[in-house]
Coordinates of C-alpha atoms and ligand atoms in Angstrom, one line a residue:
M106 CA 268.8 373.9 -68.2
P107 CA 266.2 372.7 -65.6
R108 CA 267.7 370.9 -62.6
K109 CA 267.4 367.2 -62.5
F110 CA 265.9 365.9 -59.3
C111 CA 266.6 362.3 -58.4
I112 CA 264.0 360.0 -56.9
N113 CA 266.3 358.8 -54.0
N114 CA 265.8 360.7 -50.6
L115 CA 262.9 362.6 -52.1
P116 CA 260.9 363.2 -48.9
E117 CA 263.9 364.7 -47.1
I118 CA 264.8 366.9 -50.1
C119 CA 261.2 368.1 -50.4
N120 CA 261.0 369.2 -46.7
T121 CA 263.9 371.5 -47.3
I122 CA 262.1 373.4 -50.0
P123 CA 260.3 376.4 -48.4
A124 CA 257.1 376.0 -50.5
A125 CA 254.3 373.5 -50.9
V126 CA 255.7 370.5 -52.8
I127 CA 253.8 367.6 -54.2
A128 CA 255.8 364.8 -56.0
F129 CA 253.9 362.2 -57.9
D130 CA 254.6 359.2 -60.2
T131 CA 253.6 358.8 -63.9
N132 CA 250.2 357.5 -62.8
C133 CA 249.7 360.7 -60.7
R134 CA 250.0 358.8 -57.5
V135 CA 251.3 361.1 -54.8
L136 CA 254.8 360.1 -53.6
V137 CA 255.5 363.1 -51.4
F138 CA 253.4 365.8 -49.8
N139 CA 255.8 368.0 -47.8
K140 CA 255.2 369.8 -44.6
Y141 CA 254.5 373.2 -46.3
A142 CA 251.9 371.4 -48.5
E143 CA 250.3 370.1 -45.3
S144 CA 249.8 373.6 -43.8
F145 CA 249.0 375.2 -47.2
F146 CA 246.1 372.8 -47.9
G147 CA 245.3 372.1 -44.2
V148 CA 245.3 368.3 -44.7
H149 CA 247.5 365.5 -43.3
P150 CA 249.8 363.9 -45.8
S151 CA 248.7 360.4 -44.7
I152 CA 245.4 360.9 -46.6
I153 CA 247.1 362.2 -49.7
V154 CA 250.3 360.1 -50.1
G155 CA 249.7 356.9 -52.0
Y156 CA 246.5 358.1 -53.7
N157 CA 245.9 359.4 -57.1
L158 CA 245.9 363.3 -57.3
H159 CA 242.5 363.4 -58.9
S160 CA 240.9 360.9 -56.6
V161 CA 242.0 363.0 -53.6
G162 CA 240.5 366.1 -55.2
I163 CA 243.7 367.9 -56.4
T164 CA 243.6 369.4 -59.9
F165 CA 246.1 371.8 -61.5
G166 CA 243.4 373.7 -63.4
S167 CA 244.6 375.0 -66.8
E168 CA 247.9 373.1 -66.4
D169 CA 246.4 369.6 -66.0
Q170 CA 247.0 368.9 -69.7
N171 CA 250.6 370.2 -69.7
I172 CA 251.5 368.1 -66.6
A173 CA 250.2 365.0 -68.4
S174 CA 252.4 365.7 -71.4
L175 CA 255.4 366.7 -69.1
L176 CA 255.3 363.1 -67.8
T177 CA 256.2 361.9 -71.3
T178 CA 258.1 364.8 -72.9
G179 CA 259.9 366.0 -69.7
E180 CA 259.1 369.6 -70.6
S181 CA 259.1 371.7 -67.4
I182 CA 256.4 374.2 -66.3
I183 CA 258.1 377.3 -64.9
D184 CA 256.5 379.8 -62.6
K185 CA 253.0 379.9 -64.0
E186 CA 250.3 381.9 -62.2
L187 CA 247.1 379.9 -62.0
T188 CA 244.4 378.7 -59.7
I189 CA 244.5 375.1 -58.6
T190 CA 241.8 373.3 -56.6
Y191 CA 241.7 371.0 -53.7
N192 CA 238.4 369.6 -52.6
N193 CA 236.6 372.1 -54.8
T194 CA 238.4 375.0 -53.1
P195 CA 240.4 377.3 -55.3
Y196 CA 244.0 378.2 -54.4
P197 CA 245.8 380.9 -56.5
V198 CA 249.4 379.8 -56.8
R199 CA 252.6 380.2 -58.8
L200 CA 253.4 376.8 -60.0
S201 CA 256.6 375.1 -61.3
V202 CA 256.7 371.5 -62.3
N203 CA 259.8 369.6 -63.1
P204 CA 260.1 366.0 -64.3
L205 CA 261.6 363.4 -61.9
Y206 CA 264.1 361.1 -63.3
N207 CA 265.0 357.5 -62.4
C208 CA 268.7 356.9 -62.0
D209 CA 268.7 355.3 -65.5
G210 CA 267.4 358.6 -66.9
T211 CA 263.7 357.6 -67.6
I212 CA 261.0 359.9 -66.3
T213 CA 259.4 358.4 -63.2
G214 CA 257.1 361.3 -62.2
A215 CA 257.1 365.0 -61.5
L216 CA 257.8 367.4 -58.7
A217 CA 255.3 370.3 -58.4
I218 CA 256.3 373.4 -56.4
L219 CA 253.5 375.7 -55.3
H220 CA 253.9 379.3 -54.0
D221 CA 250.8 380.8 -52.4
N222 CA 249.7 383.7 -54.6
S223 CA 246.6 384.7 -52.8
L224 CA 248.0 387.3 -50.4
V225 CA 250.8 388.4 -52.8
S226 CA 248.4 389.6 -55.5
L227 CA 245.5 390.9 -53.4
P228 CA 246.8 391.7 -49.9
E229 CA 244.3 394.5 -48.9
P230 CA 241.1 393.4 -50.6
R231 CA 241.6 389.8 -49.4
M232 CA 242.1 390.8 -45.8
Q233 CA 239.0 393.0 -46.0
H234 CA 237.1 390.1 -47.6
L235 CA 238.1 387.9 -44.7
E236 CA 237.0 390.5 -42.2
T237 CA 233.8 391.0 -44.0
L238 CA 233.1 387.3 -44.0
A239 CA 233.8 387.1 -40.2
S240 CA 231.4 389.9 -39.5
I241 CA 228.7 388.4 -41.8
G242 CA 229.2 385.1 -39.8
E243 CA 228.5 387.0 -36.5
M244 CA 225.6 388.8 -37.9
T245 CA 224.1 385.7 -39.4
A246 CA 224.4 383.7 -36.2
G247 CA 222.6 386.6 -34.3
T248 CA 219.9 386.8 -36.9
I249 CA 219.3 383.1 -36.9
H250 CA 218.7 383.1 -33.1
E251 CA 216.3 386.0 -33.5
I252 CA 214.3 384.1 -36.1
R253 CA 214.2 381.0 -34.0
N254 CA 212.4 382.6 -31.1
P255 CA 209.2 383.6 -33.0
L256 CA 209.3 380.3 -34.9
T257 CA 209.1 378.5 -31.6
S258 CA 206.0 380.6 -30.7
I259 CA 204.4 379.8 -34.1
S260 CA 205.0 376.1 -33.6
G261 CA 203.4 376.2 -30.2
F262 CA 200.3 378.1 -31.3
V263 CA 199.9 375.9 -34.4
Q264 CA 199.8 372.9 -32.1
L265 CA 197.1 374.5 -30.0
L266 CA 195.1 375.3 -33.1
S267 CA 195.6 371.8 -34.3
V268 CA 194.2 370.3 -31.1
R269 CA 191.2 372.6 -31.3
A270 CA 190.6 371.7 -34.9
M271 CA 190.8 368.0 -34.0
R272 CA 188.2 368.5 -31.3
Q273 CA 185.9 370.1 -33.8
H274 CA 186.7 367.5 -36.5
D275 CA 187.6 370.3 -38.8
E276 CA 189.7 368.3 -41.3
T277 CA 190.7 371.4 -43.5
S278 CA 192.1 373.2 -40.5
I279 CA 194.0 370.1 -39.3
E280 CA 195.5 369.8 -42.8
Y281 CA 196.5 373.6 -42.8
C282 CA 198.1 373.2 -39.3
R283 CA 200.1 370.2 -40.5
L284 CA 201.3 372.2 -43.5
I285 CA 202.3 375.1 -41.3
S286 CA 204.1 372.8 -39.0
D287 CA 206.0 371.1 -41.8
E288 CA 207.1 374.4 -43.2
V289 CA 208.3 375.6 -39.8
T290 CA 210.3 372.4 -39.4
H291 CA 211.8 373.1 -42.9
I292 CA 212.8 376.6 -41.9
N293 CA 214.3 375.3 -38.7
N294 CA 216.4 372.7 -40.6
I295 CA 217.7 375.4 -42.9
L296 CA 218.6 377.6 -39.9
S297 CA 220.5 374.9 -38.1
D298 CA 222.6 374.0 -41.2
F299 CA 223.2 377.6 -42.0
L300 CA 224.3 378.3 -38.5
T301 CA 226.9 375.5 -38.7
L302 CA 228.2 377.0 -41.9
A303 CA 228.1 380.7 -41.0
K304 CA 229.6 380.4 -37.6
P305 CA 231.4 377.2 -36.8
Q306 CA 231.5 376.5 -33.1
P307 CA 234.9 376.3 -31.5
N308 CA 236.1 372.7 -31.8
K309 CA 236.4 370.4 -28.8
F310 CA 238.6 367.8 -30.3
L311 CA 239.5 364.7 -28.3
K312 CA 241.2 361.3 -29.0
L313 CA 238.2 359.1 -29.7
N314 CA 237.3 355.7 -31.1
I315 CA 235.6 356.6 -34.4
I316 CA 233.7 353.3 -34.4
R317 CA 231.6 354.7 -31.5
P318 CA 229.9 357.5 -33.4
I319 CA 229.5 355.1 -36.4
S320 CA 227.7 352.5 -34.3
D321 CA 225.6 355.2 -32.6
V322 CA 224.4 356.4 -36.0
L323 CA 223.5 352.9 -37.2
T324 CA 221.4 352.4 -34.1
L325 CA 219.8 355.7 -34.5
L326 CA 218.9 355.3 -38.1
Y327 CA 217.8 351.6 -37.9
G328 CA 214.1 352.5 -37.5
E329 CA 214.2 355.0 -40.4
A330 CA 215.8 352.4 -42.7
L331 CA 213.1 349.9 -41.9
M332 CA 210.5 352.5 -42.8
Y333 CA 212.1 353.1 -46.2
G334 CA 212.5 349.4 -46.8
I335 CA 216.2 349.7 -46.7
D336 CA 218.7 347.0 -45.6
I337 CA 221.7 348.2 -43.7
K338 CA 225.0 346.2 -44.1
Q339 CA 228.1 346.8 -42.0
N340 CA 231.6 346.0 -43.0
I341 CA 233.9 347.1 -40.2
D342 CA 237.5 345.8 -40.1
N343 CA 238.5 346.9 -36.7
E344 CA 236.7 347.6 -33.4
T345 CA 239.0 350.4 -32.2
L346 CA 240.3 353.1 -34.5
Y347 CA 241.4 356.3 -33.0
V348 CA 241.1 359.8 -34.5
M349 CA 241.4 363.3 -33.1
G350 CA 238.0 364.7 -33.4
N351 CA 234.5 365.5 -32.1
S352 CA 232.0 362.7 -31.9
E353 CA 229.0 365.0 -32.2
K354 CA 230.3 366.4 -35.5
I355 CA 231.3 363.0 -36.9
R356 CA 227.8 361.8 -36.1
E357 CA 226.3 364.8 -37.9
V358 CA 228.3 364.0 -41.0
L359 CA 227.2 360.3 -41.0
I360 CA 223.6 361.1 -40.4
N361 CA 223.6 363.6 -43.2
L362 CA 225.2 361.1 -45.6
C363 CA 222.9 358.2 -44.6
R364 CA 219.8 360.4 -44.8
N365 CA 220.8 361.5 -48.3
A366 CA 221.4 357.8 -49.2
F367 CA 217.9 356.8 -47.8
Q368 CA 216.3 359.7 -49.8
A369 CA 218.1 358.4 -53.0
M370 CA 216.6 354.9 -52.5
T371 CA 212.9 355.7 -52.9
R372 CA 212.1 352.1 -53.7
G373 CA 214.1 350.5 -51.0
G374 CA 217.6 349.2 -51.4
T375 CA 220.8 348.5 -49.4
L376 CA 223.0 350.9 -47.5
T377 CA 226.5 349.5 -46.9
L378 CA 228.7 351.1 -44.3
T379 CA 232.4 350.1 -44.7
V380 CA 235.3 351.0 -42.5
K381 CA 238.8 350.1 -43.6
S382 CA 242.0 351.2 -42.1
D383 CA 245.7 351.1 -42.6
E384 CA 248.5 352.5 -40.5
N385 CA 247.9 356.1 -41.4
A386 CA 244.3 356.5 -42.4
I387 CA 240.7 355.4 -41.7
T388 CA 238.4 355.1 -44.7
T389 CA 234.7 355.1 -44.1
M390 CA 232.4 354.4 -47.1
I391 CA 228.7 355.0 -47.3
T392 CA 227.3 353.2 -50.3
D393 CA 223.7 353.2 -51.5
T394 CA 221.9 351.5 -54.3
G395 CA 219.9 354.6 -55.1
H396 CA 219.3 356.7 -58.2
G397 CA 222.9 357.9 -58.4
M398 CA 224.1 361.2 -59.9
S399 CA 225.4 362.5 -63.2
L400 CA 228.9 364.1 -63.4
E401 CA 227.2 367.5 -63.8
L402 CA 225.2 367.0 -60.6
I403 CA 228.3 365.9 -58.7
D404 CA 230.0 369.1 -59.7
N405 CA 227.3 371.0 -57.8
I406 CA 226.4 369.0 -54.7
F407 CA 228.9 370.6 -52.3
K408 CA 227.7 374.1 -53.1
P409 CA 225.6 375.7 -50.4
F410 CA 221.9 375.7 -51.1
F411 CA 222.2 373.3 -54.1
T412 CA 219.4 370.8 -53.8
T413 CA 217.4 368.6 -56.2
K414 CA 214.8 367.9 -53.5
E415 CA 211.5 369.7 -53.1
T416 CA 212.0 370.1 -49.3
G417 CA 215.8 370.0 -49.3
T418 CA 218.0 372.7 -47.7
G419 CA 221.0 372.0 -49.9
L420 CA 223.2 372.6 -46.9
G421 CA 223.8 369.0 -45.7
L422 CA 226.9 368.3 -47.8
S423 CA 228.4 371.8 -47.3
V424 CA 228.2 371.1 -43.6
C425 CA 229.7 367.7 -44.0
Q426 CA 232.6 369.1 -46.1
R427 CA 233.3 371.8 -43.5
I428 CA 233.3 369.3 -40.6
I429 CA 235.5 366.8 -42.5
R430 CA 238.0 369.6 -43.3
E431 CA 238.1 370.6 -39.6
H432 CA 239.2 367.0 -38.9
N433 CA 242.0 367.3 -41.5
G434 CA 240.1 364.7 -43.5
Q435 CA 238.6 364.3 -46.9
I436 CA 235.3 363.7 -48.4
N437 CA 235.0 362.2 -51.9
V438 CA 232.1 360.9 -54.0
A439 CA 231.7 358.4 -56.8
S440 CA 228.4 357.7 -58.4
K441 CA 226.7 356.2 -61.4
P442 CA 223.2 357.2 -62.5
G443 CA 220.8 354.4 -61.9
E444 CA 223.2 352.3 -59.9
G445 CA 224.1 354.2 -56.7
T446 CA 226.5 356.4 -54.9
T447 CA 229.5 356.0 -52.6
F448 CA 230.7 358.8 -50.3
T449 CA 234.1 358.2 -48.9
L450 CA 235.5 359.8 -45.8
L451 CA 239.2 359.7 -45.0
F452 CA 240.4 360.5 -41.5
P453 CA 244.0 360.6 -40.4
R454 CA 244.5 357.7 -37.9
L455 CA 245.9 358.3 -34.5
K456 CA 248.4 355.8 -33.1
E457 CA 246.9 353.9 -30.1
Ligands
ADP523 P1 219.7 368.2 -49.5 O1 219.8 366.8 -49.0 O2 219.0 369.2 -48.6 O3 219.2 368.3 -50.9 P2 222.6 368.0 -49.5 O4 223.7 369.1 -49.5 O5 222.6 367.0 -48.5 O6 221.2 368.8 -49.6 O7 222.6 367.3 -50.9 C1 222.7 368.0 -52.1 C2 222.2 367.2 -53.3 O8 223.1 366.2 -53.6 C3 220.9 366.5 -53.1 O9 219.8 367.3 -53.3 C4 221.0 365.4 -54.1 O10 220.6 365.8 -55.4 C5 222.5 365.1 -54.2 N1 222.8 363.9 -53.4 C6 223.4 363.8 -52.2 N2 223.6 362.6 -51.7 C7 223.1 361.8 -52.7 C8 223.0 360.3 -52.8 N3 223.5 359.5 -51.9 N4 222.5 359.9 -54.0 C9 222.1 360.7 -55.0 N5 222.1 362.1 -54.9 C10 222.6 362.6 -53.8
MG524 MG1 220.9 366.2 -47.3

């Protein structure tokens, strides 16, 4: 007979279970995300609790369907080995899910208990894999610096050639120089993004007012928006909202998302930046009226090097995702082809 958990005192009960626990109601809205779940996924409960499991990016893989039927039939899932995903990252787990009952005996939700299976099943290879990744990171960072130096020389000499070609009114050479210059800039962009991904810098996190970097970015991008024929609208509900974070990095995320939005609005449009807050979380939304994305496209956009642009690096969103994770936050996307896209960032809010 499976044990019957009762909805009363659920958070306290869950924190006594030595495993990651997620309780949710029949609409899959998260009720409890215990402290083990917090460290397992590396995300603060404030940006999970109260939201739908799928909208925060948690899926139970092959058991999704069984969980949906469990919420009506009450049939438990016991100790299944599977891979669940959070924010597109796979987590091998052993999963048990029991229905949660109201005091009157009706099902009011479910309690999922997750045991980390990654190190249990593959201790040695996984450790080796992590070590290999770390040394690849080091090597990549070194190589990138080595490539940058000759690139700087190439840029310099191309500029000299370009000046000479201009003096001689040699239009063909001027055009070739411009092409070389553009390509060098493109290589440099790839290298900077790749460096952020391969070897994240140690984080200098401080208590900061997130409205600051947001305003900075709007000021910075104002001219660019004008050039693309884009209106910028702001919708900010509070002038001071504190987070634990790094201004530079938050700026980098916002610039990436706004630039993507600009590039999606080739015939002009409106970019709306909304900031909403509640006691626990800060929600920042970047909405464009651009060409939007199909579901298939959305599945790929966070993969490194995935791009649909001729001169894209395909690294912008991977960098954004990494930075947001470092801030214990979340990045989600909603889009409709032909109508536009909204990227939503969630940050845990610091008390003043
Ligand atoms: P890049 O901008 O270099 O292509 P990103 O990682 O920033 O790389 O974006 C990956 C892909 O996601 C883009 O090539 C584009 O297809 C899609 N994308 C990102 N943002 C938007 C947006 N606001 N509207 C439509 N498509 C987008
Ligand atoms: Mg981009």
